[in-house]
mmCIF file of C-alpha atoms in Angstrom:
data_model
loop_
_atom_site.group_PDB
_atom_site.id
_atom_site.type_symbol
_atom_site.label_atom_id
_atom_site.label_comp_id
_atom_site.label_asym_id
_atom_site.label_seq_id
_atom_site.Cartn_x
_atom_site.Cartn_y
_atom_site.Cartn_z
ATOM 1 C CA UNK A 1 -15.449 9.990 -11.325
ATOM 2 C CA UNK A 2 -13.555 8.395 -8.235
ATOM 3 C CA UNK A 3 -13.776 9.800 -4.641
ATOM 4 C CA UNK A 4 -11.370 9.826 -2.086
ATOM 5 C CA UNK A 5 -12.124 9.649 1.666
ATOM 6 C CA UNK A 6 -10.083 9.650 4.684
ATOM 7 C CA UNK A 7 -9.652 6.546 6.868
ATOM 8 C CA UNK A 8 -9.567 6.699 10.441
ATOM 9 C CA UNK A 9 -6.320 5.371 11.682
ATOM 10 C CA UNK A 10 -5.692 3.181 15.532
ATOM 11 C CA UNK A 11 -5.580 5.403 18.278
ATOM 12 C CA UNK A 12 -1.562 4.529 18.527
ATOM 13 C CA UNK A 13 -1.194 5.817 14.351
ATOM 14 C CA UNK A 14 1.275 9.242 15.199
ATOM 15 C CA UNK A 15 -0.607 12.125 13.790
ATOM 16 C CA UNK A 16 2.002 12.962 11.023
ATOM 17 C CA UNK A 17 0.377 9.944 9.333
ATOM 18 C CA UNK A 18 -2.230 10.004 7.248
ATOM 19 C CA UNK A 19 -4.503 7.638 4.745
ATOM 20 C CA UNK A 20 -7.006 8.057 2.077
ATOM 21 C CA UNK A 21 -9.061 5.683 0.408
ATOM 22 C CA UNK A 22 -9.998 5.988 -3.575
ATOM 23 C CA UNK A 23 -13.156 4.507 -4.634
ATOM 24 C CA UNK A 24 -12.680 4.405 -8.396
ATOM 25 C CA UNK A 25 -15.244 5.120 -11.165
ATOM 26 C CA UNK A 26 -14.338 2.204 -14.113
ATOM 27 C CA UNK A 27 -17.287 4.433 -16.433
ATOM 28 C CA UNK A 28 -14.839 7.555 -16.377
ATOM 29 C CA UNK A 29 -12.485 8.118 -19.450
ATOM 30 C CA UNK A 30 -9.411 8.696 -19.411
ATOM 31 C CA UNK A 31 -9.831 12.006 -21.577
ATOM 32 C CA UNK A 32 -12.191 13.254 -18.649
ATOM 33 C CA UNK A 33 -10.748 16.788 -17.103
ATOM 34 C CA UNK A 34 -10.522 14.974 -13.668
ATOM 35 C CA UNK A 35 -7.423 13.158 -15.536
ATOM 36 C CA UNK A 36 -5.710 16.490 -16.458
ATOM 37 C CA UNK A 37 -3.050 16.994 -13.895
ATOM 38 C CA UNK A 38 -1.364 14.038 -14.810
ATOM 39 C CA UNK A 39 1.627 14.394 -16.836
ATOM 40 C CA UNK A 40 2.277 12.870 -20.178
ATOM 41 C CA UNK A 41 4.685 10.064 -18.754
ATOM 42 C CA UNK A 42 1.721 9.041 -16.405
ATOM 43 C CA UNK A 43 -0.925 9.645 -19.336
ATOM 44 C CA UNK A 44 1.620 7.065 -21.787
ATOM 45 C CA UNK A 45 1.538 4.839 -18.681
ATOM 46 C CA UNK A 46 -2.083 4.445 -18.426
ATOM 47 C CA UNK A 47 -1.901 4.158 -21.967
ATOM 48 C CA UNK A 48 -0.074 0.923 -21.817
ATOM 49 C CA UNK A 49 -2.616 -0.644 -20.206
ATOM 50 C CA UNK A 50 -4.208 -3.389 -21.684
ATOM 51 C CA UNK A 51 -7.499 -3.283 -19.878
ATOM 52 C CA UNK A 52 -9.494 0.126 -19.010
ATOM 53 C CA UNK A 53 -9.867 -0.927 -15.477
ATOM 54 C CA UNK A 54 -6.235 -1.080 -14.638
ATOM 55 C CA UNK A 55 -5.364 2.306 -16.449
ATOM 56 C CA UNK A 56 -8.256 3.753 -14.655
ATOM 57 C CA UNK A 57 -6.748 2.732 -11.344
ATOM 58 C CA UNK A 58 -3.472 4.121 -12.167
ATOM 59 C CA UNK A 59 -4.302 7.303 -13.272
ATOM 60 C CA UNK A 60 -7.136 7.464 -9.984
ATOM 61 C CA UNK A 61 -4.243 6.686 -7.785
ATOM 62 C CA UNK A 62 -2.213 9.291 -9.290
ATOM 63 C CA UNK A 63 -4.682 11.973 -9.447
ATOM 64 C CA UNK A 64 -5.401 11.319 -6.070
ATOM 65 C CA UNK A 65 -1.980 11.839 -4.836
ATOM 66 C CA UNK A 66 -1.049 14.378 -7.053
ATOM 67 C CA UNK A 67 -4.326 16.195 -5.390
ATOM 68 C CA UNK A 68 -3.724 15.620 -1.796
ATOM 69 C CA UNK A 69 0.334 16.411 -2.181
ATOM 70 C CA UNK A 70 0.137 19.708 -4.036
ATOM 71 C CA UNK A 71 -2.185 21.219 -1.191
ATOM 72 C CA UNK A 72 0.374 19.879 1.177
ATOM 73 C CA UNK A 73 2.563 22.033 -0.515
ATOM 74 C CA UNK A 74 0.777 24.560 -1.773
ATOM 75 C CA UNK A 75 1.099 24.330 -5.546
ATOM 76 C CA UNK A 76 -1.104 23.216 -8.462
ATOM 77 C CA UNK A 77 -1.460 19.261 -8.327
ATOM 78 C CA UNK A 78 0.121 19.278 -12.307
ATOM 79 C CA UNK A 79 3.317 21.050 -10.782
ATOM 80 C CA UNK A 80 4.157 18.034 -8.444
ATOM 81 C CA UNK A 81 6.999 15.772 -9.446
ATOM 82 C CA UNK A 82 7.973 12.320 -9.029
ATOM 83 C CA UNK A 83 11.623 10.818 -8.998
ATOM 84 C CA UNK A 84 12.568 7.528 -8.139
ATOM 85 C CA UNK A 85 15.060 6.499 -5.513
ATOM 86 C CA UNK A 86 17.974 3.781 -5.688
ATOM 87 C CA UNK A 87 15.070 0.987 -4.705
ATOM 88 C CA UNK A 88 13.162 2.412 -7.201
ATOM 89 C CA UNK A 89 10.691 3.630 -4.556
ATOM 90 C CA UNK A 90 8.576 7.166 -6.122
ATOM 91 C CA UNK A 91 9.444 10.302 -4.010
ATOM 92 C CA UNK A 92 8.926 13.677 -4.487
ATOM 93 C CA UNK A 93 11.754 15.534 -6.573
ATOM 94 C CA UNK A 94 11.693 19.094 -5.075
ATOM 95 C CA UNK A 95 11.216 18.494 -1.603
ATOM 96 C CA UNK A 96 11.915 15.906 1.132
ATOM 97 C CA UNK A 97 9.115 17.202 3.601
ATOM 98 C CA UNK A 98 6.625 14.598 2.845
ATOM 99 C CA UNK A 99 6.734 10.644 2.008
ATOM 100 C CA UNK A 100 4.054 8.734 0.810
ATOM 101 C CA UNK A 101 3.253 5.200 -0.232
ATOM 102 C CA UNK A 102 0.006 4.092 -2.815
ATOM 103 C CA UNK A 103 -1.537 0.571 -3.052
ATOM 104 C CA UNK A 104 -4.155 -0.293 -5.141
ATOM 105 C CA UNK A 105 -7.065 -3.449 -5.787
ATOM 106 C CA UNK A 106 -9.951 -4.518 -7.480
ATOM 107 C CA UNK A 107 -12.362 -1.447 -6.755
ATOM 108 C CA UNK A 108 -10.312 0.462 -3.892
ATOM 109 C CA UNK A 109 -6.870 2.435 -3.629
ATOM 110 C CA UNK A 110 -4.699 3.717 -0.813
ATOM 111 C CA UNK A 111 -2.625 6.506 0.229
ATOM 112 C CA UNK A 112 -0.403 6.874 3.179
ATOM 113 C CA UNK A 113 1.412 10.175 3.878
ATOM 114 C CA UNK A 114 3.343 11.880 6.604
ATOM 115 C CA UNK A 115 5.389 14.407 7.110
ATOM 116 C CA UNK A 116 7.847 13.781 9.585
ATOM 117 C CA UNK A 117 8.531 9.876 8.608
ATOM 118 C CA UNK A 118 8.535 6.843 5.568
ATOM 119 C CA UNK A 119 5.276 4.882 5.164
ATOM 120 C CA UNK A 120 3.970 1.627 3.238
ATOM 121 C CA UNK A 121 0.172 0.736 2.497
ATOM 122 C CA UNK A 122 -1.087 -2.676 0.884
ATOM 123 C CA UNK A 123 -4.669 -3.577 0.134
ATOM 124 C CA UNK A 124 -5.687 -6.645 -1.583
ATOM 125 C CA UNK A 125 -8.981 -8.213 -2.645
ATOM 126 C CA UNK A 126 -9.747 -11.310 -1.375
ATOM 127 C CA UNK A 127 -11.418 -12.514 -4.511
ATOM 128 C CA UNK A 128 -12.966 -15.816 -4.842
ATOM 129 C CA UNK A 129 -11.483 -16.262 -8.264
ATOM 130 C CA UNK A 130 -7.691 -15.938 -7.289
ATOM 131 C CA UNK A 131 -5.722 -19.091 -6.463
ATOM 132 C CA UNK A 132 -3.805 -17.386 -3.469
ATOM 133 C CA UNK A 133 -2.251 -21.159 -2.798
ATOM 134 C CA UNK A 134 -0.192 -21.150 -6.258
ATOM 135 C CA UNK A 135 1.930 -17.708 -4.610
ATOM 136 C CA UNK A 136 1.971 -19.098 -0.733
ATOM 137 C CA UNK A 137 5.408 -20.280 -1.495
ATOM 138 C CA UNK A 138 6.636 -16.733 -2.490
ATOM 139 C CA UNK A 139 4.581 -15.201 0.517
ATOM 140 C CA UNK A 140 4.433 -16.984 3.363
ATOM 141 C CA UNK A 141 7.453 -18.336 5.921
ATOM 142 C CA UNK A 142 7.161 -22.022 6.278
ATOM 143 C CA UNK A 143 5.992 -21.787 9.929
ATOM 144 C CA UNK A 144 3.255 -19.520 8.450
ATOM 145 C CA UNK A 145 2.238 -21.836 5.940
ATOM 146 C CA UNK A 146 2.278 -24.901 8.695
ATOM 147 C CA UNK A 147 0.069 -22.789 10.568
ATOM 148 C CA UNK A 148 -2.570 -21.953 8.555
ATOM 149 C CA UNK A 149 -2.925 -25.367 7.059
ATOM 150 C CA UNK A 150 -4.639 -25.810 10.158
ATOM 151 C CA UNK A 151 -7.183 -23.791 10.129
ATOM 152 C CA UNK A 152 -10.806 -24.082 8.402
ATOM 153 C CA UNK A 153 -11.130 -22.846 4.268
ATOM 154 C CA UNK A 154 -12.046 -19.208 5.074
ATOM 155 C CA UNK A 155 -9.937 -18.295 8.109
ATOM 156 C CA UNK A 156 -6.787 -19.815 5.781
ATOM 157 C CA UNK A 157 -8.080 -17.222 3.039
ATOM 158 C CA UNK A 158 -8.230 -14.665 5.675
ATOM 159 C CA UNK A 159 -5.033 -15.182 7.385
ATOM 160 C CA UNK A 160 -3.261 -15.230 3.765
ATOM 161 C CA UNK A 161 -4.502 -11.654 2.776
ATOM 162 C CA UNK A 162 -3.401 -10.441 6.657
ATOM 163 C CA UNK A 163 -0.151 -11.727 6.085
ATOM 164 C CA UNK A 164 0.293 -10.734 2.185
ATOM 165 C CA UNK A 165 -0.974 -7.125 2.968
ATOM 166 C CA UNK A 166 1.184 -6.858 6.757
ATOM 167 C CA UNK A 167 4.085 -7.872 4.586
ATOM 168 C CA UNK A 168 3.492 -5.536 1.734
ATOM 169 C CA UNK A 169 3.439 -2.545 3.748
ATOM 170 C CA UNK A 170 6.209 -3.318 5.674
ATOM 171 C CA UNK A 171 8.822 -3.902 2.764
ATOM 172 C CA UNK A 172 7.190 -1.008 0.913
ATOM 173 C CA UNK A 173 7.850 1.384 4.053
ATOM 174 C CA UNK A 174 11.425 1.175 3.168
ATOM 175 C CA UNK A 175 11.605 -0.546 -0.414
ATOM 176 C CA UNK A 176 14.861 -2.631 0.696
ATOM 177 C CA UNK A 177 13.167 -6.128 1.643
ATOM 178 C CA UNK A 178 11.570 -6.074 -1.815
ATOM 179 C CA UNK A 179 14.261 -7.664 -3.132
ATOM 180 C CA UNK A 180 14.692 -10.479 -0.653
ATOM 181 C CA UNK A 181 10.486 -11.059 -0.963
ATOM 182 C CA UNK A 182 8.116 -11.637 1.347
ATOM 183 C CA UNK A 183 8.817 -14.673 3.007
ATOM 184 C CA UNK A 184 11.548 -13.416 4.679
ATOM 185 C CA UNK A 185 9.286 -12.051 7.507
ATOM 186 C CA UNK A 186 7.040 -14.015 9.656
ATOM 187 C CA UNK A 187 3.413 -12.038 10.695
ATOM 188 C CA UNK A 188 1.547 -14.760 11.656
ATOM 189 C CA UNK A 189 -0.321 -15.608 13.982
ATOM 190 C CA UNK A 190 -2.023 -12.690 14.270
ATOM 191 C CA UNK A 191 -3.605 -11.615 17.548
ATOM 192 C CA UNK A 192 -4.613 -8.190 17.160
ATOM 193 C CA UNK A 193 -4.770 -5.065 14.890
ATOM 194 C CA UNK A 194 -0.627 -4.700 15.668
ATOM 195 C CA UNK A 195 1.688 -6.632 12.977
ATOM 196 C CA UNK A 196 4.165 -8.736 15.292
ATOM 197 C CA UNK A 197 7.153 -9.813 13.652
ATOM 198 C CA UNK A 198 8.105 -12.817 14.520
ATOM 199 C CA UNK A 199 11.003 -14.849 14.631
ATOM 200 C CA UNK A 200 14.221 -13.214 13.438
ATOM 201 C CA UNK A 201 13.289 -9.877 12.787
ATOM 202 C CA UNK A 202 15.359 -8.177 9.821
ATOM 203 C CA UNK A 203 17.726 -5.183 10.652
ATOM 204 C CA UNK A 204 15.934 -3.014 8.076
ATOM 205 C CA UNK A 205 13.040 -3.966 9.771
ATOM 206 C CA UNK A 206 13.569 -3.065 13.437
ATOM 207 C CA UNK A 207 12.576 0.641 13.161
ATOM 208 C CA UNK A 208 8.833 -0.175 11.456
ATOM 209 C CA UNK A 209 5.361 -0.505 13.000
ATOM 210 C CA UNK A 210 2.315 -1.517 11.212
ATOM 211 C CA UNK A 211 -1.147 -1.884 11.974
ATOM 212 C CA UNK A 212 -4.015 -4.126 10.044
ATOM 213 C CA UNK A 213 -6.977 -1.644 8.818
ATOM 214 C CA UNK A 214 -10.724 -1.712 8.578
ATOM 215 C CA UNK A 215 -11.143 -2.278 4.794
ATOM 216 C CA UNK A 216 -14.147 -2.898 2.410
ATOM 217 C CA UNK A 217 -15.924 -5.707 2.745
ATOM 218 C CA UNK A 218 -13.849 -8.725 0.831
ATOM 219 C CA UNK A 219 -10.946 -6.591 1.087
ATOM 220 C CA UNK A 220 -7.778 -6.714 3.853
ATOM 221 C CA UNK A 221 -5.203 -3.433 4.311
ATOM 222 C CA UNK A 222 -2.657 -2.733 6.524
ATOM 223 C CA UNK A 223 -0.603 0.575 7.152
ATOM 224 C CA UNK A 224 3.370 1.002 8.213
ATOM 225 C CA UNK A 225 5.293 3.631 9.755
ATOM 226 C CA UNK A 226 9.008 3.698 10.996
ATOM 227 C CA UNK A 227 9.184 4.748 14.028
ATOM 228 C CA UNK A 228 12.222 7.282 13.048
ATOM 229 C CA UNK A 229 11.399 10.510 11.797
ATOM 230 C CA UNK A 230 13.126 12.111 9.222
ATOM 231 C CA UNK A 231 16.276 13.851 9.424
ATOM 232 C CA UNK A 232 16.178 17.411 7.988
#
């Protein structure tokens, strides 16, 4: 079965936030009891899958979260319920007292929660197979791209997957620069564990702070907070 761990966050993380890593498990069924909070939408999602590994981080994800919100609150993790907003962004439908965000890749997932304020998590896998020069175009800023082209094989893999994930969580934090894509924000270059925006920095984006995280080996991650907390 999958186990989920906390991550230590930067010194400068507020304490309201909070991340969890999922290891997942790709032996487990999905008929195991571990699966058995889920609801039937998410069990017909993971159904849809076409490959086990991919349902089985789904419905890991979801557990997870359903787990760690429902003791939050103080109910049974099956009682928790999702609704989407106008972005299409998953919050919870019977309470606005906590926001969370979930990314997951290849063997490892992530959860971000807080209580007082809107979060975004992205992990990728840097894996040797993936061509990540056929999606620069749809990830990068042009100064970006100029920029790394400069740099030695590996560190332009490495800068990529800071970028991608820096970007990710940032959009995801408030699910309104989805839509314009990624390239719209400039990260790099990068000169320590604090995302700098760069450039013109969007209005939606003015409010948000992000940090890049320790990950697994292979792996890059990166955590986003606005810096606004939630109006009751």
């Amino acid at each position: 079965m999958h186990s989920v761990e906390p991550v230590p966050l930067p010194h400068d993380c507020p304490s309201d936030v909070s991340l969890w890593r999922i290891d997942f498990a790709f032996d487990a069924s999905l008929e195991d009891a571990a699966f058995a909070a889920l609801s039937d939408d998410e069990h017909a999602r993971a159904g849809k899958f076409l490959r086990h590994e991919d349902a089985l981080r789904f419905a890991s994800v979801r557990v997870a979260l359903r787990e760690q919100l429902a003791w939050h609150l103080g109910i049974a993790a099956h009682a928790v319920r999702f609704k989407l907003d106008a972005n299409r962004r998953p919050h919870l439908a019977d309470s606005n007292t906590l926001d969370f965000n979930v990314s997951h890749a290849g063997s490892h997932g992530l959860i971000a929660m807080s209580s007082k304020r809107r979060v975004g998590v992205d992990i990728e896998h840097r894996g040797e197979s993936f061509d990540w020069h056929s999606i620069t175009t749809l990830t990068l800023d042009a100064s970006e791209a100029a920029w790394i082209d400069h740099l030695d094989i590996e560190a332009q893999r490495a800068a990529f997957y800071d970028a991608w994930v820096a970007k990710e969580a940032l959009v995801k934090t408030t699910g309104v620069g989805i839509a314009r894509g990624l390239q719209h924000l400039t990260v790099l270059p990068r000169d320590s564990a604090e995302v700098t925006l760069r450039n013109v920095i969007p209005d939606d984006m003015r409010e948000i702070t992000a940090r890049w995280i320790a990950a697994p080996e292979a792996y890059a991650a990166c955590v986003a907070w606005s810096t606004k907390t939630f109006t009751r």
